[in-house]
Amino acid sequence: MRKDIVTSLIAVVAFTLLLGLAYPLAVTGISQAVLNDQADGSKIVRDGKVVGSKLIAQDFRKPVLDADGKPKQDADGNPLLAPDPRYFQPRPSVTGYAANATAFSNLGPNNVATRDAIAANAKAYLDLEKPYDPTLTVARIPVDAATNSASGVDPQISEANARIQARRIAAVRHLPADRVRQLIEDHTDGRALGILGEPGVNVLELNLALDRATTTDGATR
Amino acid sequence: MSGWLQFALLLALVVAIVRPLGGYMARVFAGERVFLTPVLGPLERVMRTALRVRGDGLDQSWKQYARSVIFFSLASWLLLYLVLRTQGAHPWNPSDLASAPWDVSFNTTSSFVTNTNWQYYAGETTMSNFSQMAGLTVQNFVSAAVGICVVIAVIRGIARRGDGTGAGGGGGKQSPGGLGNFWVDLVRTVVYVLLPIATIGALLLVTQGVLQTLGGPITVGTVAGGEQTLSFGPVASQEAIKLLGTNGGGFFNVNSAMPFENPTGISNFFEMLLVLAIPAALTGTYGRMVGNRRQGWAIFGAMVAMFIALVVVITLAEGHGSVAQHAAGLHTGAFDGSTGGNMEGKEQRFGIAGSGLFDTVTTVTSTGAVNSGFESLTGIGSLVPMIGLGTSEVIFGGVGSGLYGMLLFVILAVFIGGLMVGRTPELHGKKIEAREVKLAMLGALYMPFAVLTTTALAVGTGHGRKSIFSSGPQSFSESFYAYLSQGNNNGSAFAGYTGYVQPNGNNDGAFGITFADLLGGLSMLFVRFFPILVVLAIAGSLARKRVAPPGPGTLRTDTPTFVVLLIGVIVLVGALTFFPAFLLGPVVQSLTTSLF
């Protein structure tokens, strides 16, 4: 009995040193030495500044201004945001694309709240895209565009979603449709080995490429 | 189509792993030299010296083995609780997080020591990097190791002949009724099995983009002119063992849905493989140790058959879409460039197939890591995780715990089969008698008892109401799932149900819901250690029995017929205990188009 107690105490301390310190620090050391970019969060740098991570979606909305040029607020006192039409929009997020406080939507399959949230997402999508695609209806919206992602920071949208948004981007940025389509293709991650996962378009990388394209092509920003 | 191919590839790799990894583990636990001995032998010796194990250790009786397990787990509990409660004084706490309250820490500690990894807390806003590493990661390893040690001891009990000889020794001198030495098994499990696979797994995950840094959060100016704060930490080292040890506690609140934990289709696939590797391979270890590989494959076959059925159901159900989506006017059919289906709470890179498969893998094993929001599953879809849990986590199950749980059902099936054909129930030539059957019955019933009692307490007394997020039948599903998951040491959640409220987004001013924290915590401790005592007691009793040579009257346990009988017993016990609860929650939701 006493021997068991002593051995147990020694064991937890010994395992803590081995598994709680030596192991994670060794993995950190190797990762930092060999795979520094990935281990540090796959950061994207533009003009010498980190603008985000290619794995993490960010907010491409901007504050809505009132007649005096001041940001409007919603009922809770938070700034009112509207999608920036110059950019591809990521999937809806219940956390406002927070990467330091992630949460699921926890919307149940048969709940009124779920229907309302999805309907609101669909309406926002339609309001944004319909001017550029008059045939667009709720029934034609790809599911990923109207549903909340799991992480709230899903970096990707579906290819169908990107194709619909491409019309708006081409119009707003005065880019040829083919050019936008090409950029989408360039930033689509396919399935590994042809079967693992689903294809998706990385929104942040695509938007950065768009910004580069409009500058070099001399189109207005 | 690619989704089904992905599933087929996963199955093929799991089948391919059973023999090499199963054989490797059998050699490790027999004390034989393995190919990693030259590299890891010195580490094993250091750990053994630290633990003051002489030679190959005393061959422990079941009571001695159980006592070592209990005291080690108790010491683990105390140290982890201490770590969590002193968080403010730790290094590597870049966000200066204080400790979570005592009741939440009680739940979390009980959760990680029991290999459950149920999380009422949100990783990135509750835990320092030090707590994640020196507290939680350690328990991810050793709680998994305890499960593996126990199943190895149980297999020795079955494999040894009554006089203390026979296959499956621990390398040391055997004594009658002995099951091996816990401390030797513990060190071997960690050093030869978990640590090497986790290290390589962690590095492979980093190649995909999983974080591994001690750096703190940074705030960046986004492309559209806003701000975003990115949380960093030593994620990969925890992620690898979280899956390999069927633990499931995420570094981030959204677990393996967070791109920093699971960034690509490849990492998602690899994570599923890590989860299934050891539980599947242990069937091979079992077959080899009892000297009948067919027996190992028979048990594996029963597991795979049920697993396949569940994956098919959830994939079709989620592909169909949810009632709420249809009510909002969405069309949920798949078409070129869109996955279709119920994408609420799912990530684009996994889609329907990669999410449904992960959901099943994580709940048939006692992992509980999730890559999608379980609360948003369709009615029928959510029935699949519930069945994975309701069948006592024996379809692969947790590392070690899945197989010893399965062996309880094997004993029951042998008993029932014996009754049906009028033969003496035997397992590998050892008579199954009243004591073993009584213990096996306790081992089959403790879990429904714990789950139904705790659910009833939470739902019936009204104390559970504070924890509920949803409405309608979903609020029952939420409550039921919380106690079903904790009562099976799983840890996946309908995450709306909560035991911790963080109004400021960190631990300042946050408070636990004591009722939910304590009820769940106590349930996790009970369902972990009660069956360990039961299976070790059975093993102790089997270890002393003589082996009778198989005769014409022997009911063979390695045939397809027995596999069908085994599946029947598992489904019957699970269905009879949980059918009413399933009806009240997920089945109601899948039978109606009403909204609540």
Short mmCIF file of N, CA, C and O in Angstrom, two decimals, chain B residues 174-261:
data_model
loop_
_atom_site.label_atom_id
_atom_site.label_comp_id
_atom_site.label_asym_id
_atom_site.label_seq_id
_atom_site.Cartn_x
_atom_site.Cartn_y
_atom_site.Cartn_z
N GLN B 174 6.41 -15.68 -13.47
CA GLN B 174 4.96 -15.68 -13.29
C GLN B 174 4.58 -16.37 -11.99
O GLN B 174 5.23 -17.31 -11.55
N SER B 175 3.50 -15.87 -11.40
CA SER B 175 2.98 -16.53 -10.21
C SER B 175 1.53 -16.92 -10.50
O SER B 175 0.89 -16.29 -11.34
N PRO B 176 1.00 -17.95 -9.83
CA PRO B 176 -0.38 -18.36 -10.11
C PRO B 176 -1.35 -17.20 -9.86
O PRO B 176 -1.26 -16.53 -8.84
N GLY B 177 -2.23 -16.98 -10.82
CA GLY B 177 -3.19 -15.89 -10.66
C GLY B 177 -2.62 -14.52 -10.97
O GLY B 177 -3.29 -13.51 -10.87
N GLY B 178 -1.33 -14.45 -11.36
CA GLY B 178 -0.72 -13.17 -11.63
C GLY B 178 -1.13 -12.61 -12.99
O GLY B 178 -1.49 -13.35 -13.91
N LEU B 179 -1.12 -11.27 -13.11
CA LEU B 179 -1.54 -10.62 -14.36
C LEU B 179 -0.45 -9.73 -14.94
O LEU B 179 -0.69 -8.97 -15.86
N GLY B 180 0.77 -9.81 -14.40
CA GLY B 180 1.83 -8.91 -14.87
C GLY B 180 2.04 -7.79 -13.88
O GLY B 180 1.42 -7.76 -12.82
N ASN B 181 2.91 -6.87 -14.22
CA ASN B 181 3.22 -5.76 -13.31
C ASN B 181 2.79 -4.44 -13.92
O ASN B 181 3.22 -4.06 -15.01
N PHE B 182 1.93 -3.72 -13.20
CA PHE B 182 1.38 -2.48 -13.75
C PHE B 182 2.46 -1.47 -14.09
O PHE B 182 2.42 -0.83 -15.14
N TRP B 183 3.45 -1.31 -13.21
CA TRP B 183 4.44 -0.25 -13.44
C TRP B 183 5.29 -0.55 -14.67
O TRP B 183 5.61 0.36 -15.44
N VAL B 184 5.62 -1.83 -14.83
CA VAL B 184 6.39 -2.22 -16.01
C VAL B 184 5.55 -1.99 -17.27
O VAL B 184 6.01 -1.42 -18.27
N ASP B 185 4.28 -2.41 -17.22
CA ASP B 185 3.39 -2.22 -18.37
C ASP B 185 3.22 -0.73 -18.70
O ASP B 185 3.19 -0.33 -19.86
N LEU B 186 3.08 0.07 -17.64
CA LEU B 186 2.86 1.50 -17.83
C LEU B 186 4.04 2.14 -18.55
O LEU B 186 3.88 2.87 -19.54
N VAL B 187 5.24 1.84 -18.06
CA VAL B 187 6.44 2.41 -18.68
C VAL B 187 6.56 1.93 -20.12
O VAL B 187 6.83 2.72 -21.03
N ARG B 188 6.33 0.64 -20.34
CA ARG B 188 6.44 0.11 -21.71
C ARG B 188 5.42 0.74 -22.64
O ARG B 188 5.73 1.07 -23.79
N THR B 189 4.19 0.90 -22.18
CA THR B 189 3.16 1.51 -23.04
C THR B 189 3.57 2.90 -23.46
O THR B 189 3.49 3.27 -24.64
N VAL B 190 4.00 3.69 -22.49
CA VAL B 190 4.35 5.07 -22.81
C VAL B 190 5.58 5.12 -23.70
O VAL B 190 5.59 5.79 -24.73
N VAL B 191 6.62 4.38 -23.31
CA VAL B 191 7.91 4.53 -23.98
C VAL B 191 7.91 3.89 -25.38
O VAL B 191 8.42 4.47 -26.33
N TYR B 192 7.33 2.70 -25.50
CA TYR B 192 7.44 1.98 -26.78
C TYR B 192 6.24 2.17 -27.71
O TYR B 192 6.35 1.97 -28.90
N VAL B 193 5.09 2.51 -27.15
CA VAL B 193 3.91 2.60 -28.01
C VAL B 193 3.49 4.06 -28.23
O VAL B 193 3.48 4.55 -29.36
N LEU B 194 3.16 4.75 -27.15
CA LEU B 194 2.54 6.07 -27.31
C LEU B 194 3.54 7.15 -27.73
O LEU B 194 3.28 7.93 -28.65
N LEU B 195 4.67 7.19 -27.04
CA LEU B 195 5.60 8.29 -27.28
C LEU B 195 6.16 8.32 -28.71
O LEU B 195 6.12 9.37 -29.36
N PRO B 196 6.66 7.20 -29.24
CA PRO B 196 7.19 7.28 -30.62
C PRO B 196 6.12 7.63 -31.65
O PRO B 196 6.36 8.46 -32.54
N ILE B 197 4.94 7.01 -31.54
CA ILE B 197 3.90 7.31 -32.54
C ILE B 197 3.44 8.76 -32.42
O ILE B 197 3.24 9.45 -33.41
N ALA B 198 3.28 9.23 -31.17
CA ALA B 198 2.82 10.61 -30.98
C ALA B 198 3.83 11.61 -31.51
O ALA B 198 3.47 12.62 -32.11
N THR B 199 5.12 11.33 -31.30
CA THR B 199 6.15 12.27 -31.76
C THR B 199 6.12 12.39 -33.28
O THR B 199 6.10 13.50 -33.84
N ILE B 200 6.11 11.25 -33.94
CA ILE B 200 6.08 11.28 -35.41
C ILE B 200 4.76 11.88 -35.89
O ILE B 200 4.73 12.71 -36.81
N GLY B 201 3.66 11.48 -35.24
CA GLY B 201 2.35 12.02 -35.61
C GLY B 201 2.30 13.54 -35.46
O GLY B 201 1.78 14.24 -36.33
N ALA B 202 2.88 14.04 -34.38
CA ALA B 202 2.85 15.49 -34.15
C ALA B 202 3.60 16.21 -35.27
O ALA B 202 3.13 17.22 -35.80
N LEU B 203 4.76 15.68 -35.63
CA LEU B 203 5.55 16.34 -36.68
C LEU B 203 4.82 16.28 -38.02
O LEU B 203 4.82 17.25 -38.79
N LEU B 204 4.17 15.16 -38.31
CA LEU B 204 3.40 15.08 -39.56
C LEU B 204 2.26 16.09 -39.55
O LEU B 204 1.96 16.72 -40.57
N LEU B 205 1.63 16.27 -38.39
CA LEU B 205 0.55 17.25 -38.31
C LEU B 205 1.09 18.67 -38.54
O LEU B 205 0.43 19.49 -39.18
N VAL B 206 2.30 18.94 -38.04
CA VAL B 206 2.87 20.28 -38.26
C VAL B 206 3.09 20.53 -39.75
O VAL B 206 2.85 21.63 -40.24
N THR B 207 3.48 19.49 -40.49
CA THR B 207 3.68 19.72 -41.93
C THR B 207 2.40 20.21 -42.59
O THR B 207 2.43 20.93 -43.59
N GLN B 208 1.25 19.83 -42.05
CA GLN B 208 -0.02 20.25 -42.63
C GLN B 208 -0.43 21.65 -42.17
O GLN B 208 -1.36 22.23 -42.71
N GLY B 209 0.22 22.15 -41.12
CA GLY B 209 -0.11 23.49 -40.66
C GLY B 209 -0.62 23.56 -39.23
O GLY B 209 -1.06 24.61 -38.78
N VAL B 210 -0.55 22.45 -38.50
CA VAL B 210 -0.92 22.49 -37.08
C VAL B 210 0.16 23.25 -36.32
O VAL B 210 1.35 23.08 -36.57
N LEU B 211 -0.27 24.10 -35.38
CA LEU B 211 0.67 24.95 -34.65
C LEU B 211 1.58 24.15 -33.74
O LEU B 211 1.19 23.12 -33.20
N GLN B 212 2.80 24.65 -33.53
CA GLN B 212 3.65 24.11 -32.48
C GLN B 212 4.62 25.20 -32.06
O GLN B 212 5.72 25.31 -32.59
N THR B 213 4.19 26.03 -31.13
CA THR B 213 5.00 27.16 -30.71
C THR B 213 4.64 27.52 -29.28
O THR B 213 3.56 27.19 -28.81
N LEU B 214 5.54 28.17 -28.59
CA LEU B 214 5.23 28.66 -27.24
C LEU B 214 4.86 30.14 -27.27
O LEU B 214 4.64 30.76 -26.25
N GLY B 215 4.82 30.70 -28.46
CA GLY B 215 4.53 32.12 -28.60
C GLY B 215 3.10 32.46 -28.20
O GLY B 215 2.21 31.63 -28.25
N GLY B 216 2.90 33.69 -27.80
CA GLY B 216 1.57 34.14 -27.39
C GLY B 216 0.77 34.64 -28.57
O GLY B 216 1.23 34.64 -29.71
N PRO B 217 -0.46 35.09 -28.30
CA PRO B 217 -1.33 35.57 -29.36
C PRO B 217 -0.78 36.85 -30.01
O PRO B 217 -0.08 37.63 -29.37
N ILE B 218 -1.08 37.02 -31.30
CA ILE B 218 -0.73 38.29 -31.95
C ILE B 218 -1.99 38.89 -32.56
O ILE B 218 -2.91 38.17 -32.92
N THR B 219 -2.01 40.21 -32.62
CA THR B 219 -3.14 40.88 -33.26
C THR B 219 -2.64 41.50 -34.56
O THR B 219 -1.62 42.19 -34.57
N VAL B 220 -3.35 41.18 -35.63
CA VAL B 220 -2.91 41.67 -36.93
C VAL B 220 -3.96 42.61 -37.51
O VAL B 220 -5.14 42.53 -37.17
N GLY B 221 -3.51 43.51 -38.38
CA GLY B 221 -4.43 44.34 -39.15
C GLY B 221 -4.85 43.54 -40.37
O GLY B 221 -4.01 43.06 -41.12
N THR B 222 -6.17 43.32 -40.54
CA THR B 222 -6.61 42.44 -41.61
C THR B 222 -6.63 43.17 -42.95
O THR B 222 -6.49 44.41 -43.00
N VAL B 223 -6.83 42.42 -44.02
CA VAL B 223 -6.79 42.95 -45.37
C VAL B 223 -7.89 44.00 -45.57
O VAL B 223 -7.69 45.01 -46.22
N ALA B 224 -9.06 43.74 -44.97
CA ALA B 224 -10.17 44.67 -45.17
C ALA B 224 -10.13 45.83 -44.18
O ALA B 224 -11.05 46.63 -44.13
N GLY B 225 -9.06 45.92 -43.38
CA GLY B 225 -8.91 47.06 -42.51
C GLY B 225 -9.38 46.87 -41.08
O GLY B 225 -9.41 47.81 -40.30
N GLY B 226 -9.71 45.64 -40.71
CA GLY B 226 -10.10 45.37 -39.33
C GLY B 226 -8.94 44.81 -38.54
O GLY B 226 -7.77 44.97 -38.92
N GLU B 227 -9.27 44.19 -37.43
CA GLU B 227 -8.25 43.55 -36.60
C GLU B 227 -8.65 42.11 -36.32
O GLU B 227 -9.83 41.78 -36.25
N GLN B 228 -7.65 41.25 -36.16
CA GLN B 228 -7.93 39.87 -35.79
C GLN B 228 -6.81 39.39 -34.86
O GLN B 228 -5.64 39.61 -35.14
N THR B 229 -7.21 38.74 -33.75
CA THR B 229 -6.21 38.19 -32.83
C THR B 229 -6.11 36.70 -33.06
O THR B 229 -7.10 35.99 -33.04
N LEU B 230 -4.87 36.26 -33.33
CA LEU B 230 -4.64 34.84 -33.57
C LEU B 230 -4.02 34.21 -32.33
O LEU B 230 -3.01 34.70 -31.83
N SER B 231 -4.65 33.14 -31.81
CA SER B 231 -4.11 32.43 -30.64
C SER B 231 -3.14 31.36 -31.11
O SER B 231 -3.44 30.62 -32.04
N PHE B 232 -2.01 31.26 -30.44
CA PHE B 232 -1.04 30.24 -30.78
C PHE B 232 -0.76 29.35 -29.58
O PHE B 232 -1.14 29.69 -28.45
N GLY B 233 -0.05 28.26 -29.81
CA GLY B 233 0.32 27.40 -28.69
C GLY B 233 0.94 26.11 -29.16
O GLY B 233 1.04 25.86 -30.37
N PRO B 234 1.37 25.28 -28.21
CA PRO B 234 1.95 23.98 -28.56
C PRO B 234 0.84 22.99 -28.89
O PRO B 234 0.49 22.14 -28.07
N VAL B 235 0.25 23.11 -30.08
CA VAL B 235 -0.96 22.35 -30.41
C VAL B 235 -0.64 20.94 -30.90
O VAL B 235 -1.23 19.96 -30.44
N ALA B 236 0.32 20.81 -31.81
CA ALA B 236 0.53 19.51 -32.47
C ALA B 236 0.91 18.42 -31.48
O ALA B 236 0.45 17.29 -31.58
N SER B 237 1.76 18.78 -30.50
CA SER B 237 2.19 17.76 -29.53
C SER B 237 1.00 17.25 -28.74
O SER B 237 0.96 16.09 -28.32
N GLN B 238 0.01 18.09 -28.52
CA GLN B 238 -1.18 17.65 -27.81
C GLN B 238 -2.17 16.97 -28.75
O GLN B 238 -2.84 16.01 -28.39
N GLU B 239 -2.24 17.50 -29.98
CA GLU B 239 -3.19 16.96 -30.95
C GLU B 239 -2.90 15.48 -31.25
O GLU B 239 -3.80 14.66 -31.32
N ALA B 240 -1.62 15.17 -31.44
CA ALA B 240 -1.26 13.80 -31.82
C ALA B 240 -1.69 12.80 -30.75
O ALA B 240 -2.31 11.79 -31.04
N ILE B 241 -1.38 13.09 -29.49
CA ILE B 241 -1.73 12.14 -28.43
C ILE B 241 -3.22 12.22 -28.11
O ILE B 241 -3.83 11.23 -27.72
N LYS B 242 -3.83 13.38 -28.34
CA LYS B 242 -5.27 13.50 -28.14
C LYS B 242 -6.00 12.48 -28.98
O LYS B 242 -6.99 11.89 -28.55
N LEU B 243 -5.50 12.22 -30.19
CA LEU B 243 -6.16 11.26 -31.08
C LEU B 243 -5.63 9.86 -30.86
O LEU B 243 -6.40 8.91 -30.72
N LEU B 244 -4.33 9.72 -30.77
CA LEU B 244 -3.72 8.39 -30.61
C LEU B 244 -4.19 7.72 -29.32
O LEU B 244 -4.41 6.51 -29.28
N GLY B 245 -4.37 8.52 -28.27
CA GLY B 245 -4.79 7.96 -26.99
C GLY B 245 -6.30 7.97 -26.81
O GLY B 245 -6.78 7.81 -25.70
N THR B 246 -7.04 8.17 -27.89
CA THR B 246 -8.51 8.31 -27.86
C THR B 246 -8.95 9.21 -26.71
O THR B 246 -9.89 8.91 -26.00
N ASN B 247 -8.26 10.34 -26.58
CA ASN B 247 -8.62 11.29 -25.53
C ASN B 247 -9.69 12.25 -26.02
O ASN B 247 -10.84 12.19 -25.61
N GLY B 248 -9.27 13.19 -26.88
CA GLY B 248 -10.27 14.04 -27.54
C GLY B 248 -10.38 15.47 -27.05
O GLY B 248 -11.18 16.22 -27.56
N GLY B 249 -9.59 15.84 -26.04
CA GLY B 249 -9.72 17.21 -25.55
C GLY B 249 -8.97 18.19 -26.42
O GLY B 249 -7.76 18.14 -26.52
N GLY B 250 -9.67 19.11 -27.03
CA GLY B 250 -9.05 20.01 -28.00
C GLY B 250 -8.25 21.11 -27.33
O GLY B 250 -8.53 21.54 -26.21
N PHE B 251 -7.23 21.58 -28.03
CA PHE B 251 -6.48 22.76 -27.58
C PHE B 251 -7.39 23.99 -27.69
O PHE B 251 -7.41 24.85 -26.84
N PHE B 252 -8.17 24.00 -28.78
CA PHE B 252 -9.12 25.09 -29.00
C PHE B 252 -10.53 24.61 -28.68
O PHE B 252 -10.82 23.41 -28.69
N ASN B 253 -11.40 25.55 -28.45
CA ASN B 253 -12.77 25.22 -28.08
C ASN B 253 -13.47 24.39 -29.15
O ASN B 253 -14.21 23.47 -28.84
N VAL B 254 -13.24 24.71 -30.43
CA VAL B 254 -13.93 23.96 -31.47
C VAL B 254 -13.13 22.73 -31.91
O VAL B 254 -13.43 22.12 -32.94
N ASN B 255 -12.13 22.37 -31.08
CA ASN B 255 -11.48 21.08 -31.24
C ASN B 255 -10.89 20.89 -32.64
O ASN B 255 -10.29 21.82 -33.19
N SER B 256 -11.09 19.75 -33.25
CA SER B 256 -10.48 19.47 -34.56
C SER B 256 -11.20 20.15 -35.72
O SER B 256 -10.87 19.90 -36.87
N ALA B 257 -12.16 21.01 -35.43
CA ALA B 257 -12.72 21.84 -36.50
C ALA B 257 -11.83 23.05 -36.74
O ALA B 257 -11.86 23.65 -37.81
N MET B 258 -11.05 23.43 -35.71
CA MET B 258 -10.18 24.60 -35.82
C MET B 258 -9.07 24.30 -36.82
O MET B 258 -8.36 23.31 -36.68
N PRO B 259 -8.90 25.17 -37.84
CA PRO B 259 -7.86 24.88 -38.83
C PRO B 259 -6.47 24.72 -38.22
O PRO B 259 -5.66 23.97 -38.75
N PHE B 260 -6.21 25.38 -37.11
CA PHE B 260 -4.89 25.23 -36.47
C PHE B 260 -4.74 23.85 -35.81
O PHE B 260 -3.65 23.50 -35.39
N GLU B 261 -5.83 23.11 -35.64
CA GLU B 261 -5.71 21.75 -35.12
C GLU B 261 -5.82 20.71 -36.23
O GLU B 261 -5.33 19.59 -36.09
#
